Short mmCIF file of C-alpha atoms and ligand atoms in Angstrom, two decimals:
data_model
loop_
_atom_site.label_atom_id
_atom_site.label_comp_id
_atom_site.label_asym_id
_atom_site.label_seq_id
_atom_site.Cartn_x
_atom_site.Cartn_y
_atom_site.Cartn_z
CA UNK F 26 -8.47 41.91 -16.25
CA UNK F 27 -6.06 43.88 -13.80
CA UNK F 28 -5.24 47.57 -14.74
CA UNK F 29 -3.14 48.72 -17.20
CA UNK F 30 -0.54 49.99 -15.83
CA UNK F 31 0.18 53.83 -17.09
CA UNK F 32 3.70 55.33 -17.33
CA UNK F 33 3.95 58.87 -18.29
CA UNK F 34 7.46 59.43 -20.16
CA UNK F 35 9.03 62.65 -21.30
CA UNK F 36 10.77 62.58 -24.80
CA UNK F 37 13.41 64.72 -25.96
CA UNK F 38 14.12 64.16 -28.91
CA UNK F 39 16.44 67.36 -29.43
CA UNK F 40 18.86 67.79 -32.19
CA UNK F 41 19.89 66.09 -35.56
CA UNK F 42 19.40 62.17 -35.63
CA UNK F 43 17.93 62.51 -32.29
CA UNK F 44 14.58 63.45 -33.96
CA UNK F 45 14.47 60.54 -36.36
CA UNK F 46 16.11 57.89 -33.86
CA UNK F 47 13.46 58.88 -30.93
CA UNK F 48 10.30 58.52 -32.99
CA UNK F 49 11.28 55.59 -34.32
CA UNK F 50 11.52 54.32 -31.02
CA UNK F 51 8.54 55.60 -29.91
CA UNK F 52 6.98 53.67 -32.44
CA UNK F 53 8.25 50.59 -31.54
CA UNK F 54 7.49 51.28 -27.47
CA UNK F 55 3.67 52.38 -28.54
CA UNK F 56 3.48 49.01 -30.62
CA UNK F 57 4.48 47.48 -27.24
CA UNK F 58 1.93 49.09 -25.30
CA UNK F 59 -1.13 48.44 -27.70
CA UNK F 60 0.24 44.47 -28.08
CA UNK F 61 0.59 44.56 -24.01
CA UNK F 62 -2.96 46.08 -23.71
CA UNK F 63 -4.65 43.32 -25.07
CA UNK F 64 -3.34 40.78 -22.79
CA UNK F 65 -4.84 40.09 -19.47
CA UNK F 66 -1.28 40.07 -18.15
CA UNK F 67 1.26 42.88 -18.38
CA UNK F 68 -0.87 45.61 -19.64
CA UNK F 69 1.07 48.65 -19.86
CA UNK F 70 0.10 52.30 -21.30
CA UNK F 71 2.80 54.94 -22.11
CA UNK F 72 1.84 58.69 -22.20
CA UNK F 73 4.53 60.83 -23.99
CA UNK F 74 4.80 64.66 -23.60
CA UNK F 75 7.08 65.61 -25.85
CA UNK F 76 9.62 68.99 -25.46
CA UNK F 77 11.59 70.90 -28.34
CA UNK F 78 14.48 72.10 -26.45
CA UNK F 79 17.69 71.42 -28.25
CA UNK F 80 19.87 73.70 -30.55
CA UNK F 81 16.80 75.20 -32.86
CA UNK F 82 15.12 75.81 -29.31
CA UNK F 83 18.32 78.10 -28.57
CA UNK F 84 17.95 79.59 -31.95
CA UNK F 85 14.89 80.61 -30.91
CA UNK F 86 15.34 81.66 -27.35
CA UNK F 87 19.05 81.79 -26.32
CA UNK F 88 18.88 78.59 -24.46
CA UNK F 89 18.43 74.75 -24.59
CA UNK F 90 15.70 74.20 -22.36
CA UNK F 91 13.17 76.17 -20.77
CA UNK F 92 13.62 78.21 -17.55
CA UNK F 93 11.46 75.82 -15.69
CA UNK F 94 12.36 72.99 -17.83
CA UNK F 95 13.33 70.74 -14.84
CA UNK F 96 10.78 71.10 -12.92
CA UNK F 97 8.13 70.01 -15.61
CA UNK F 98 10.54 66.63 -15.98
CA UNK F 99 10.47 65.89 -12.37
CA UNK F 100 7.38 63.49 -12.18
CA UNK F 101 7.94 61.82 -15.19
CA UNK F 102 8.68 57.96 -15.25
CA UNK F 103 11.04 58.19 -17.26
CA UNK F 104 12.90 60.75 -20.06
CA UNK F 105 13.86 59.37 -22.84
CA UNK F 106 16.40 61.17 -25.23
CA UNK F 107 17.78 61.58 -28.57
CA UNK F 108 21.03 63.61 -29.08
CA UNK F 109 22.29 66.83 -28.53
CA UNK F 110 24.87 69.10 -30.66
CA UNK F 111 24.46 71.13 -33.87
CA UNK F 112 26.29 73.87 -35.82
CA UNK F 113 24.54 77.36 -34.31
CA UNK F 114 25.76 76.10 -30.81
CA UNK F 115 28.84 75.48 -29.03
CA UNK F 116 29.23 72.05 -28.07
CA UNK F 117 30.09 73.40 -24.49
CA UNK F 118 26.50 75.25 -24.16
CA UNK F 119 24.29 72.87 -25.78
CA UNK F 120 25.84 70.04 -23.49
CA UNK F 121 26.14 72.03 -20.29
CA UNK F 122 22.33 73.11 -21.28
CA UNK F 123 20.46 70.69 -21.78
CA UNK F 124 21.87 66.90 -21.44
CA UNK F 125 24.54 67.91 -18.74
CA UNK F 126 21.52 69.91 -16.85
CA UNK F 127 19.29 66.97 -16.84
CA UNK F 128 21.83 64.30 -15.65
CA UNK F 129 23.29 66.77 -12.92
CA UNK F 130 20.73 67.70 -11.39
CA UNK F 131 19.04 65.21 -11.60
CA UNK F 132 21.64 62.90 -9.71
CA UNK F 133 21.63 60.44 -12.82
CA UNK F 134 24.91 59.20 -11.32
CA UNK F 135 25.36 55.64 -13.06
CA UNK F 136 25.41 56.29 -16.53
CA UNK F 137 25.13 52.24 -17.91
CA UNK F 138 26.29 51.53 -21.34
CA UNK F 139 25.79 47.57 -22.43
CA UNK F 140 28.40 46.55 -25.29
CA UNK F 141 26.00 44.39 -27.04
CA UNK F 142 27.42 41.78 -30.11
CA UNK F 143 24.19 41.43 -31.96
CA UNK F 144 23.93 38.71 -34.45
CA UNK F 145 24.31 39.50 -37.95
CA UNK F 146 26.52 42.84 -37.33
CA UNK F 147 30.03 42.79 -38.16
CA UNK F 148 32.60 43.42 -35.96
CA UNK F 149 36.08 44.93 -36.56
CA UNK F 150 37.37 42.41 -34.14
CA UNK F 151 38.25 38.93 -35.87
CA UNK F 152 37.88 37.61 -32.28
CA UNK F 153 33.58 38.36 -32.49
CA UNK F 154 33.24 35.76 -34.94
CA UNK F 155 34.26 32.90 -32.51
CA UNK F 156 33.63 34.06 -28.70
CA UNK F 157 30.38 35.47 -27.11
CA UNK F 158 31.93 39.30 -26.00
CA UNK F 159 29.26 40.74 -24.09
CA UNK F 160 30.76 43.96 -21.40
CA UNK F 161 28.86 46.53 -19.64
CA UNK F 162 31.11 50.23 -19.15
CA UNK F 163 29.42 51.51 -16.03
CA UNK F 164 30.45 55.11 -16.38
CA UNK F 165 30.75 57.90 -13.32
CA UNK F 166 27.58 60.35 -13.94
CA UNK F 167 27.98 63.29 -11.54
CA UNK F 168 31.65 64.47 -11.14
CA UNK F 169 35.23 63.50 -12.04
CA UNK F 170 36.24 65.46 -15.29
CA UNK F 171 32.65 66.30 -15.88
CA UNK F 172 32.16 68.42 -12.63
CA UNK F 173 32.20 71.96 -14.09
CA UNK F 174 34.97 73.59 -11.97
CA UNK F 175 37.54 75.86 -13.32
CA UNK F 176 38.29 78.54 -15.49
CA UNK F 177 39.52 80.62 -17.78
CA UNK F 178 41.79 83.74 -17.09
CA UNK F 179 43.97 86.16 -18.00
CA UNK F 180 43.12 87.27 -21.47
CA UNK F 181 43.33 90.57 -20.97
CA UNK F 182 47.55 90.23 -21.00
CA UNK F 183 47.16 89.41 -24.87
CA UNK F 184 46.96 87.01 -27.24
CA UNK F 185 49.06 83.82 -26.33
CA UNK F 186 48.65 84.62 -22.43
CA UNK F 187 45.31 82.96 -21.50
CA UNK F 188 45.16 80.03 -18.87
CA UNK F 189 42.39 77.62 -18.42
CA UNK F 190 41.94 75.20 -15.38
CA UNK F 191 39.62 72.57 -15.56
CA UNK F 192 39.51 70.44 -12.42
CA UNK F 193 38.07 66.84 -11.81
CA UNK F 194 36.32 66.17 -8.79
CA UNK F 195 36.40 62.80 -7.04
CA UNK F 196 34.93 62.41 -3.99
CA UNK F 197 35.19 59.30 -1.66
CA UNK F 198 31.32 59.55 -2.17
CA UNK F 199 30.65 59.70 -5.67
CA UNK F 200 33.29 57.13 -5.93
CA UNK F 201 31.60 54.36 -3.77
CA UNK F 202 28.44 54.80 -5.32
CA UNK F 203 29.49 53.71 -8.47
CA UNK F 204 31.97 51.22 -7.45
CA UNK F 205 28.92 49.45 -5.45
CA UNK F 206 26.65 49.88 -8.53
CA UNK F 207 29.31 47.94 -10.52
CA UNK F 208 29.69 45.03 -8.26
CA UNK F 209 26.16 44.68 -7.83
CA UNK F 210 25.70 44.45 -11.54
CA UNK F 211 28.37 42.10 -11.56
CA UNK F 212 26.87 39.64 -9.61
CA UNK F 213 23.57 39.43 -11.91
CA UNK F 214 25.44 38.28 -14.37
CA UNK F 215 27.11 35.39 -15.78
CA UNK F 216 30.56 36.52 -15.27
CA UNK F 217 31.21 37.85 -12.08
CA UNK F 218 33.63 40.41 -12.64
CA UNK F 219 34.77 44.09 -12.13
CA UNK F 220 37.76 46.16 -13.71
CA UNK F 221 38.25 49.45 -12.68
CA UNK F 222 39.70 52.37 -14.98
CA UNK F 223 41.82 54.38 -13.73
CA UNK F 224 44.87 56.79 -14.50
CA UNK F 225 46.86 56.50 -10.79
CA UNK F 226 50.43 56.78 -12.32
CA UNK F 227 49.92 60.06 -13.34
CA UNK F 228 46.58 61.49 -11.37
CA UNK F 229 47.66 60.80 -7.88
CA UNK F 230 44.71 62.10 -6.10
CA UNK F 231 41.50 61.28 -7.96
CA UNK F 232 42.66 58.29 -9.08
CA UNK F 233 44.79 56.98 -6.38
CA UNK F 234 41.19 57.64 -3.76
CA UNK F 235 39.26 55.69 -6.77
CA UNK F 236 41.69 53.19 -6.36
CA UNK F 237 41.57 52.58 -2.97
CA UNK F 238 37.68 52.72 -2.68
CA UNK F 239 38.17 50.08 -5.19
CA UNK F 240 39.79 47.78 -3.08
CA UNK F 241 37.87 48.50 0.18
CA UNK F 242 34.69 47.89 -2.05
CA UNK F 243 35.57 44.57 -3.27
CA UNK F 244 36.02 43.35 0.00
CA UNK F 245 32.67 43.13 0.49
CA UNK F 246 32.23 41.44 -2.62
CA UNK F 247 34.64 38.26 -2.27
CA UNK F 248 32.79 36.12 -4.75
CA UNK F 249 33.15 39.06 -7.31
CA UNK F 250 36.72 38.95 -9.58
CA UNK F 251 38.47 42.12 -9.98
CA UNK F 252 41.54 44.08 -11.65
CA UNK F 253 42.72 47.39 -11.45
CA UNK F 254 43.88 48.88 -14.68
CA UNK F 255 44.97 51.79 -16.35
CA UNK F 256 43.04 53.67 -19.15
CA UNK F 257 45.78 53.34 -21.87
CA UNK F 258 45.99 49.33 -20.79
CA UNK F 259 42.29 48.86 -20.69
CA UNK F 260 41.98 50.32 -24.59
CA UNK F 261 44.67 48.07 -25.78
CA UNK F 262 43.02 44.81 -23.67
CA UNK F 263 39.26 46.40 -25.27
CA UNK F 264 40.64 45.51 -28.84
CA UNK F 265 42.60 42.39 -27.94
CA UNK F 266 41.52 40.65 -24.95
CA UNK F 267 37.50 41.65 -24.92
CA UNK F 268 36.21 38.15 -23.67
CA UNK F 269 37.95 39.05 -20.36
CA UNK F 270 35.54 41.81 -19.32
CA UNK F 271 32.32 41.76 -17.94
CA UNK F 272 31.92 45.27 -15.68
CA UNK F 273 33.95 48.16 -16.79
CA UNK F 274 33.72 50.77 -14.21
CA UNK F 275 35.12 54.23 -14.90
CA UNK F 276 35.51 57.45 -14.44
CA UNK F 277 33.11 60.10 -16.23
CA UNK F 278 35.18 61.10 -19.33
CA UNK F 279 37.16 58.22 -19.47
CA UNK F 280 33.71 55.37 -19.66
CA UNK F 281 32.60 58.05 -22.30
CA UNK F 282 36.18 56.91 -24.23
CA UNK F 283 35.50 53.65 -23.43
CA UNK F 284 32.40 53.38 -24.52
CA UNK F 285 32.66 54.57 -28.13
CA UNK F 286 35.56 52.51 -28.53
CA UNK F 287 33.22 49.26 -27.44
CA UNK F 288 30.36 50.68 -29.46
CA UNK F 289 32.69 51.04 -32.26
CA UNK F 290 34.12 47.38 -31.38
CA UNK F 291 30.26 46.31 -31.41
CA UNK F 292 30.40 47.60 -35.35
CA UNK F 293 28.70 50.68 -35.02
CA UNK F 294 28.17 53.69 -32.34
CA UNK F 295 24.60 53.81 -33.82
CA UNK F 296 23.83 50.27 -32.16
CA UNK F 297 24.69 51.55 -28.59
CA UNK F 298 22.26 51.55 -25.90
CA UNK F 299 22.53 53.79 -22.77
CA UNK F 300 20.87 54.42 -18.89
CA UNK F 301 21.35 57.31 -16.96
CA UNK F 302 19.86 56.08 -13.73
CA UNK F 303 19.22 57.57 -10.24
CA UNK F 304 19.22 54.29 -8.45
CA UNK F 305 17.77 55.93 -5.39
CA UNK F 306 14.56 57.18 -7.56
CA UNK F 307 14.07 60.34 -6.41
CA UNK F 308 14.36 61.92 -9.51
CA UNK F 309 13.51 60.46 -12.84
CA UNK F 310 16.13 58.48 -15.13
CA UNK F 311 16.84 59.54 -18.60
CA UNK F 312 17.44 56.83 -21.24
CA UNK F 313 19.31 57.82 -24.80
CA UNK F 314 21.58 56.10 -27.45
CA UNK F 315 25.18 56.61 -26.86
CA UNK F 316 25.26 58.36 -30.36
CA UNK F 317 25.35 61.94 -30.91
CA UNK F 318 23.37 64.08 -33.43
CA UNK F 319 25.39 63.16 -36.30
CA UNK F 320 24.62 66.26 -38.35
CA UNK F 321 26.37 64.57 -41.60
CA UNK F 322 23.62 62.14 -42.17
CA UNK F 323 20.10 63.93 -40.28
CA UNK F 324 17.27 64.57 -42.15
CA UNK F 325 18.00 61.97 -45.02
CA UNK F 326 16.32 58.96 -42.63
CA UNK F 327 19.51 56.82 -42.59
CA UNK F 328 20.15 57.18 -39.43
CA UNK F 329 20.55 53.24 -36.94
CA UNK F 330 17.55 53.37 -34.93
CA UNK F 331 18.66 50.30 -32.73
CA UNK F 332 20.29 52.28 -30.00
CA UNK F 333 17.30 54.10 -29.98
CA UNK F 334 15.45 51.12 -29.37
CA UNK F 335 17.24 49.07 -27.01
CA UNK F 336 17.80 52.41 -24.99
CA UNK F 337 13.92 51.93 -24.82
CA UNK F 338 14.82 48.33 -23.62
CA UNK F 339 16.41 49.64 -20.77
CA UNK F 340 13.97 52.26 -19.69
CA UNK F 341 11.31 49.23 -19.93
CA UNK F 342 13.68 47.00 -17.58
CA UNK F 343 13.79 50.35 -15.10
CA UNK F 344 9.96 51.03 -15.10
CA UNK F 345 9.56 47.45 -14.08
CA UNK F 346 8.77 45.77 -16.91
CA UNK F 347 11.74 43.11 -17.42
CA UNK F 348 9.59 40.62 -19.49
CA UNK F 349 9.05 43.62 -22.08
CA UNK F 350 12.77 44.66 -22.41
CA UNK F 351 14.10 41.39 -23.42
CA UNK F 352 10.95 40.39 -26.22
CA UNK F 353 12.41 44.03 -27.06
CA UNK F 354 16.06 42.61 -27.42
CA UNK F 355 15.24 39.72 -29.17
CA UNK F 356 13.08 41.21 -31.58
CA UNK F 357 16.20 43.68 -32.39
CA UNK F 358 18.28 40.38 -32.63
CA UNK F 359 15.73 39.65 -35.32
CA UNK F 360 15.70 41.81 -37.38
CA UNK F 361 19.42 42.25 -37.20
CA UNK F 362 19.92 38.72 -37.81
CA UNK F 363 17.60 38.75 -41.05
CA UNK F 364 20.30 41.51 -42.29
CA UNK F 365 17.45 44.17 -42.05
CA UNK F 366 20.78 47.06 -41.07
CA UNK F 367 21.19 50.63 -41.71
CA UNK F 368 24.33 51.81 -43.73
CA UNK F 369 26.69 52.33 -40.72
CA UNK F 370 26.44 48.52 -40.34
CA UNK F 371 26.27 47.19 -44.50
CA UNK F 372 22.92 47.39 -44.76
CA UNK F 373 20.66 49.64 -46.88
CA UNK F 374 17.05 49.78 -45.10
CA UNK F 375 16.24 53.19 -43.50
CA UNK F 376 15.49 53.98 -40.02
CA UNK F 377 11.43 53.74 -40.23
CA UNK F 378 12.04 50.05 -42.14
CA UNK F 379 14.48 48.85 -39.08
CA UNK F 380 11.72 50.29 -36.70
CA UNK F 381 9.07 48.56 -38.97
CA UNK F 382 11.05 45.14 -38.98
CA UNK F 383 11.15 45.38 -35.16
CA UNK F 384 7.44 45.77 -34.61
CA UNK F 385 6.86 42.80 -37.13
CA UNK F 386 9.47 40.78 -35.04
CA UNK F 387 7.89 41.56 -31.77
CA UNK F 388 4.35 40.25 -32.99
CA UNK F 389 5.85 37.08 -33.84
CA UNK F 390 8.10 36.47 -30.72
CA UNK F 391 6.94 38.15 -27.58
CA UNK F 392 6.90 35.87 -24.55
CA UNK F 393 3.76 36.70 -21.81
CA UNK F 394 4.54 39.82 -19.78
CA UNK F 395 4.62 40.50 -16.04
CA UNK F 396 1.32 41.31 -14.33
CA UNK F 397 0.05 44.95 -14.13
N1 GGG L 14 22.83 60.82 -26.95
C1 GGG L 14 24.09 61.21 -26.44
C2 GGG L 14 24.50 62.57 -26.86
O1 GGG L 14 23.72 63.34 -27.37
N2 GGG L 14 25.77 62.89 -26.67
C3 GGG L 14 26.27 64.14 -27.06
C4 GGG L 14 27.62 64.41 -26.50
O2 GGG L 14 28.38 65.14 -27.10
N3 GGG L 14 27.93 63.87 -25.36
C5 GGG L 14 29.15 64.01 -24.71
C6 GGG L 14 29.04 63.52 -23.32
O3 GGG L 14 27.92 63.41 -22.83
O4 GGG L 14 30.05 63.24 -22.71
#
């Protein structure tokens, strides 16, 4: 029997629904592993170390993380992550201090966010009910409106006399980076196609260099289809026209936008799945749902554990383990299918029966996995 093959993952579950949403998932990964480990192909282990930073951690000690906090994460396989945000914190610090510090400096520069249609979910869109819709929003990781730089000033005239500056960053860099990422995702799939976000009527210098990066790009991709289009267009064409996209590659905040509104298309920002990759692997990728902590419902086990899971999905497909992240999928499809949803999408089963219905699922369906 070849060795099991051992990957050592860091969970951070951190604030809110984050803690219910990233056991349950870690539930459904260890039911993987022990299910994997008694094949002769495939075997994989996972060891978890799990950290409490988060909001209650800054209760406690006056900051997200640990001092050092980084430095224990760097030889992990993998991080995978809940949610950050509660009521003692700032939005600004608890972002800045613990997801934002992760994903920075950690070069987590394509931040992939699948909008997945899964079967037995209702959609807003009237559209779902007769076409496949299936888009990826590849989102900027590392600068644009995210990178940090400004200010605030002036307070000290009086009230009413403060300025702020917050300045986006785009560099001809970061910019290729993720345009390439795109196109090469494109071409894996069925539809080979790219739009790119922008805002180039109005931001003439970040946008207008994404722009043209855009086009040099694609012309190294001639088999690829593309479109250029603005943010306001591409919202509108995300509620009316969705079976035209396939890639949506964007700038930091506005593939965050973007994304919410396609998880919200989808029928529920609980059901969304997310990757923040280094592609280069020099530093570990982090793996979370798109949701936040969604203080209104924590605590009362409620909360959708599916973008949880198929965040989990992802992280398997990353650690090499392909065969594992779709029996994942399709055990999700399950269970969503046999109308086994959480309240956000018109069911009533909790998060620990969805998690439950997903382990059952994967019994009955799992193809062979890869070799060790
Ligand atoms: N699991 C994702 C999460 O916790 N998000 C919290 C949040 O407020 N994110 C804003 C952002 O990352 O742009």
């Amino acid at each position: 029997m070849p060795d099991r093959r051992m990957y050592r993952i860091a969970a951070i579950p951190a604030d809110g629904v984050g803690k219910e949403v990233i056991a349950a998932g870690r539930r459904v990964l260890d039911a993987m592993a022990d299910q994997a480990g008694g094949s002769t192909e495939g075997a994989f282990g996972l060891e978890w170390s799990e950290f409490p930073w988060g909001s209650e951690y800054y209760a406690e000690h006056g900051r997200m993380m640990a001092p050092d906090g980084l430095a224990l994460l760097r030889d992990f396989d993998a991080i995978y992550f809940g949610a950050v945000g509660w009521e003692n914190v700032p939005d600004h610090v608890s972002l800045w201090g613990l997801r934002l510090n992760i994903t920075q400096n950690f070069d987590q520069w394509a931040n992939v966010r699948p909008v997945t249609f899964l079967p037995g979910i209702e959609s807003p869109l009237r559209k779902a009910d007769r076409l496949p819709l299936d888009w990826v929003v590849v989102r900027e990781n590392s600068e644009g409106e995210y990178a940090g730089l400004g200010g605030r000033n002036l307070s000290g005239r009086g009230p009413g006399n403060e300025v702020a500056v917050q300045t986006a960053l785009f560099t001809e860099k970061g910019c290729e980076r993720i345009i390439r990422f795109a196109f090469d995702l494109a071409r894996t799939r069925e539809v080979s196609k790219v739009s790119s976000v922008t805002k180039s009527n109005a931001q003439q210098y970040g946008s207008v260099l994404w722009d043209d990066v855009f086009k040099r790009v694609a012309a190294d991709y001639p088999e690829v289809q593309t479109e250029s289009v603005l943010v306001d267009a591409m919202s509108a064409k995300f509620v009316l026209q969705p079976e035209d996209l396939s890639v949506v590659v964007a700038s930091n905040l506005f593939a965050d936008i973007l994304s919410d509104l396609g998880s919200a298309l989808a029928g529920s920002l609980g059901l969304a799945a997310s990757a923040n990759l280094n592609p280069e692997r020099r530093f570990p990728s982090m793996f979370e749902p798109v949701h936040g902590s969604a203080p209104d419902i924590a605590g009362r086990g409620i909360s959708n554990p599916v973008g949880a899971i198929l965040s989990a999905a992802l992280m398997l497909d990353h650690l090499g383990q392909p065969t594992a992240a779709r029996n994942l999928e399709t055990a999700v499809e399950t269970v969503t299918a046999a109308g086994i949803r959480t309240r956000d999408v018109g069911g009533t089963a909790g998060t620990d029966e969805v998690a439950a219905a997903v382990i059952e699922a994967l019994k009955l369906a799992s193809a062979p996995l890869e070799p060790a």
